Amino acid sequence: MAYGRSGSFGDMRSVVRIMEGSGHALDTVGANVVLSCYGDHGELPEMVSWLRKMRDSGIKFSIRTCNSVLNSCPMISSMLRDPGTFPQSIRELIKELEKAASPAEVELVQELVKSSVLDGVLKWSPSEVKLDLHGLHLGSVYVILLQWLDMLRDRLCSTEGGCVPLEVTVVCGSGKHNSVRGQSLVKDLVSEMMFKLSSPLRIDRNNVGRFIVKGKEWASSNLIGALCWKFAKLSYNEIAREGKDGISCSEEPVEATIFA
């Protein structure tokens, strides 16, 4: 895709059409090359269109898809430079992006959230919940973590009562491939997010490249309740702002029931 690397997108699209016309449909690898070409030149609207083409064509999104997109999102990159203030849910993130980012950046994040990339890095069973962040760049780690937290809320805070697994782990690596050996920006980000949520996840003493907590400690922590309450309060505030059902914006919910 030399045309794309040089910014000759018209020629690049012509090559893609010729390939498709001759029966050589793009796979995930080829589609990601096109996507990264758009990203290298800051063509966010073209990235949105290309992601939708990938989805409509049945081309699976991959970790590299996620990296290419989020490495190109200036607002998310800016947020991650100040990790003490970034949003802590997908819903909050979208709202912040709608305030300050370009419409294309908002749409890019929305397209990624609808994909199955999280499923590819997550193992969920009664014995273990394991999130493996290997290969994900910083922006991707952030969005995947937000999706994971939303999934935890949905599964563990349901009215049916979620089943807490025996062990929860987040694998982030120890930074051995970083330019400064032992320094891991991914691990620092995970640590900051878990701290802000008062999560019981802690660095494993036997493996500094992962965070771990046993199910019993997880169930007795405040994290599940905090996630459920945060979601309930967000939903309430949205209704209040819209003035539905006669709710005043100045009112606070009287009671919230947490199922965990």
Coordinates of C-alpha atoms in Angstrom, one line a residue:
M1 CA 0.0 0.0 0.0
A2 CA 2.7 2.5 -1.0
Y3 CA 0.0 4.8 -2.3
G4 CA -1.6 5.0 1.1
R5 CA 1.7 5.6 2.9
S6 CA 2.4 8.6 0.7
G7 CA -1.1 10.0 1.1
S8 CA -2.3 9.1 -2.4
F9 CA -5.6 7.8 -1.1
G10 CA -7.4 7.9 -4.5
D11 CA -4.8 5.6 -6.0
M12 CA -4.9 3.4 -2.9
R13 CA -8.7 3.0 -3.2
S14 CA -8.4 2.2 -6.9
V15 CA -5.9 -0.6 -6.1
V16 CA -8.4 -2.0 -3.4
R17 CA -11.2 -1.9 -6.0
I18 CA -9.1 -3.7 -8.5
M19 CA -8.2 -6.4 -5.9
E20 CA -11.8 -6.9 -4.9
G21 CA -13.0 -7.0 -8.5
S22 CA -10.5 -9.8 -9.3
G23 CA -11.8 -11.9 -6.4
H24 CA -9.0 -11.0 -3.9
A25 CA -11.1 -9.7 -1.0
L26 CA -9.2 -7.9 1.8
D27 CA -8.8 -9.8 5.1
T28 CA -8.2 -8.2 8.5
V29 CA -4.4 -7.8 7.8
G30 CA -4.9 -6.0 4.5
A31 CA -7.8 -3.9 5.9
N32 CA -5.7 -2.8 8.8
V33 CA -2.9 -1.6 6.5
V34 CA -5.5 0.7 4.7
L35 CA -6.7 1.8 8.1
S36 CA -3.3 2.7 9.4
C37 CA -2.5 4.7 6.2
Y38 CA -5.5 6.9 6.9
G39 CA -4.5 7.2 10.6
D40 CA -0.9 8.1 9.7
H41 CA -2.3 11.2 7.8
G42 CA -4.9 12.1 10.4
E43 CA -7.8 11.2 8.1
L44 CA -10.3 10.4 10.9
P45 CA -13.5 10.6 8.8
E46 CA -11.9 8.2 6.3
M47 CA -11.1 5.8 9.1
V48 CA -14.8 5.9 10.2
S49 CA -15.9 5.0 6.7
W50 CA -13.3 2.3 6.4
L51 CA -14.2 0.7 9.8
R52 CA -17.9 0.6 8.7
K53 CA -16.8 -1.0 5.4
M54 CA -14.8 -3.6 7.4
R55 CA -17.8 -4.3 9.6
D56 CA -20.3 -4.5 6.7
S57 CA -17.9 -6.8 4.8
G58 CA -17.6 -9.2 7.8
I59 CA -13.9 -8.4 8.3
K60 CA -13.1 -8.9 12.0
F61 CA -11.5 -6.1 14.0
S62 CA -8.3 -7.1 15.7
I63 CA -5.9 -5.7 18.3
R64 CA -4.1 -3.9 15.5
T65 CA -7.4 -2.4 14.3
C66 CA -7.9 -1.0 17.8
N67 CA -4.3 0.3 18.1
S68 CA -4.4 2.0 14.7
V69 CA -7.7 3.8 15.5
L70 CA -6.9 4.9 19.0
N71 CA -3.4 6.0 18.3
S72 CA -4.9 8.4 15.8
C73 CA -7.4 9.9 18.3
P74 CA -6.0 13.2 19.6
M75 CA -8.5 13.7 22.4
I76 CA -7.9 10.3 23.9
S77 CA -4.2 10.8 23.7
S78 CA -4.6 14.1 25.5
M79 CA -6.7 12.5 28.2
L80 CA -4.1 9.8 28.8
R81 CA -1.4 12.4 29.5
D82 CA -3.4 13.4 32.6
P83 CA -4.6 10.0 33.9
G84 CA -5.9 11.5 37.1
T85 CA -8.9 13.1 35.3
F86 CA -9.9 10.7 32.5
P87 CA -13.5 9.2 32.4
Q88 CA -14.1 5.9 34.1
S89 CA -16.8 4.4 31.9
I90 CA -17.5 4.2 28.2
R91 CA -20.6 6.3 28.7
E92 CA -18.6 9.1 30.4
L93 CA -15.9 8.9 27.7
I94 CA -18.4 9.3 24.9
K95 CA -19.9 12.3 26.7
E96 CA -16.5 14.0 27.1
L97 CA -15.5 13.3 23.5
E98 CA -18.8 14.8 22.3
K99 CA -17.9 18.0 24.2
A100 CA -14.4 18.6 22.9
A101 CA -13.4 16.1 20.2
S102 CA -14.3 16.0 16.5
P103 CA -17.4 14.1 15.5
A104 CA -15.2 11.6 13.7
E105 CA -13.3 10.7 16.9
V106 CA -16.5 10.1 18.7
E107 CA -17.7 7.8 15.9
L108 CA -14.4 5.9 15.8
V109 CA -14.7 5.0 19.5
Q110 CA -18.3 4.0 19.0
E111 CA -17.4 1.7 16.2
L112 CA -14.7 0.0 18.2
V113 CA -17.0 -0.4 21.2
K114 CA -19.4 -2.3 19.0
S115 CA -16.7 -4.7 17.9
S116 CA -15.6 -8.0 19.4
V117 CA -12.0 -7.0 20.2
L118 CA -12.7 -7.3 24.0
D119 CA -13.9 -10.9 23.5
G120 CA -10.6 -11.8 21.9
V121 CA -8.5 -10.7 24.9
L122 CA -10.9 -11.9 27.7
K123 CA -11.4 -15.3 29.3
W124 CA -14.5 -15.6 31.5
S125 CA -15.3 -18.8 33.4
P126 CA -16.6 -19.7 36.9
S127 CA -13.0 -20.3 37.9
E128 CA -11.3 -17.3 36.3
V129 CA -11.8 -13.9 34.7
K130 CA -8.6 -13.1 32.8
L131 CA -8.1 -9.9 30.8
D132 CA -4.9 -10.1 28.7
L133 CA -3.6 -6.7 27.5
H134 CA -0.6 -7.9 25.6
G135 CA -0.2 -6.2 22.3
L136 CA -2.5 -3.3 23.1
H137 CA -1.2 0.2 22.9
L138 CA -2.0 2.7 25.7
G139 CA -5.2 4.1 24.1
S140 CA -6.5 0.6 23.3
V141 CA -5.8 -0.5 26.9
Y142 CA -7.8 2.4 28.2
V143 CA -10.9 1.7 26.1
I144 CA -10.7 -2.0 26.6
L145 CA -10.5 -1.6 30.3
L146 CA -13.6 0.7 30.3
Q147 CA -15.4 -2.0 28.3
W148 CA -14.3 -4.6 30.7
L149 CA -15.5 -2.6 33.7
D150 CA -18.9 -2.1 32.0
M151 CA -19.1 -5.9 31.4
L152 CA -18.3 -6.5 35.1
R153 CA -21.1 -4.2 36.0
D154 CA -23.5 -5.9 33.6
R155 CA -22.7 -9.4 34.7
L156 CA -22.1 -9.0 38.4
C157 CA -24.7 -6.3 39.2
S158 CA -27.6 -8.0 37.4
T159 CA -30.9 -8.5 39.2
E160 CA -30.3 -12.3 38.9
G161 CA -27.2 -11.9 41.0
G162 CA -23.8 -12.4 39.3
C163 CA -21.5 -15.3 40.0
V164 CA -18.2 -14.0 41.3
P165 CA -15.3 -16.1 39.8
L166 CA -12.6 -17.7 41.9
E167 CA -9.9 -15.4 40.6
V168 CA -9.7 -12.2 38.6
T169 CA -6.5 -11.2 36.8
V170 CA -5.4 -8.4 34.4
V171 CA -2.2 -9.3 32.5
C172 CA -0.4 -6.2 31.4
G173 CA 3.3 -7.2 31.1
S174 CA 6.3 -5.9 33.1
G175 CA 7.7 -3.5 30.6
K176 CA 10.6 -5.7 29.4
H177 CA 10.0 -4.5 25.8
N178 CA 9.8 -0.9 26.8
S179 CA 12.6 1.6 25.9
V180 CA 13.2 1.8 29.7
R181 CA 13.3 -1.7 30.9
G182 CA 11.0 -2.4 33.8
Q183 CA 8.9 0.7 33.0
S184 CA 5.4 -0.1 31.7
L185 CA 3.0 2.7 30.8
V186 CA 0.3 0.1 30.5
K187 CA 0.9 -1.2 34.0
D188 CA 0.9 2.4 35.3
L189 CA -2.4 3.1 33.6
V190 CA -4.0 -0.1 35.0
S191 CA -2.7 0.7 38.4
E192 CA -4.1 4.3 38.3
M193 CA -7.5 3.1 37.1
M194 CA -7.8 0.4 39.8
F195 CA -6.7 2.9 42.4
K196 CA -9.4 5.4 41.4
L197 CA -12.0 2.7 41.6
S198 CA -10.8 1.4 45.0
S199 CA -10.3 -2.0 43.3
P200 CA -8.9 -4.9 45.3
L201 CA -6.7 -5.9 42.3
R202 CA -3.0 -5.8 43.3
I203 CA 0.2 -6.6 41.5
D204 CA 1.0 -10.3 41.8
R205 CA 4.0 -10.9 44.0
N206 CA 4.9 -13.9 41.8
N207 CA 4.4 -12.1 38.5
V208 CA 4.9 -8.3 38.4
G209 CA 3.3 -8.2 35.0
R210 CA -0.2 -8.9 36.2
F211 CA -2.8 -7.8 38.7
I212 CA -4.7 -10.4 40.7
V213 CA -7.4 -10.8 43.3
K214 CA -9.1 -13.9 44.7
G215 CA -12.9 -14.1 44.2
K216 CA -13.6 -13.9 47.9
E217 CA -11.7 -10.7 48.4
W218 CA -13.3 -9.3 45.1
A219 CA -16.8 -10.1 46.4
S220 CA -16.2 -8.5 49.7
S221 CA -14.7 -5.3 48.2
N222 CA -16.6 -2.1 47.4
L223 CA -15.8 -2.3 43.6
I224 CA -18.9 -4.2 42.5
G225 CA -21.2 -1.9 44.5
A226 CA -19.3 1.1 43.3
L227 CA -19.7 0.1 39.7
C228 CA -23.4 -0.6 40.1
W229 CA -24.0 2.7 42.0
K230 CA -22.0 4.7 39.4
F231 CA -24.2 3.3 36.6
A232 CA -27.4 3.9 38.5
K233 CA -26.4 7.5 39.2
L234 CA -25.4 8.1 35.6
S235 CA -28.7 6.8 34.4
Y236 CA -30.7 8.8 36.9
N237 CA -28.8 12.0 36.0
E238 CA -29.5 11.5 32.3
I239 CA -33.2 11.2 33.0
A240 CA -33.2 14.2 35.3
R241 CA -31.4 16.4 32.6
E242 CA -34.0 15.4 30.0
G243 CA -36.8 16.3 32.4
K244 CA -38.6 12.9 32.0
D245 CA -41.3 11.7 34.4
G246 CA -41.3 15.1 36.2
I247 CA -37.9 14.5 37.9
S248 CA -36.2 17.7 38.9
C249 CA -32.5 18.0 38.1
S250 CA -31.8 19.1 41.7
E251 CA -33.2 15.9 43.2
E252 CA -31.0 13.0 44.3
P253 CA -32.1 9.3 44.2
V254 CA -33.3 8.3 47.6
E255 CA -32.2 4.7 47.5
A256 CA -30.3 2.3 45.2
T257 CA -30.4 -1.5 45.5
I258 CA -27.1 -3.2 44.7
F259 CA -27.2 -6.8 43.6
A260 CA -23.8 -8.6 43.9

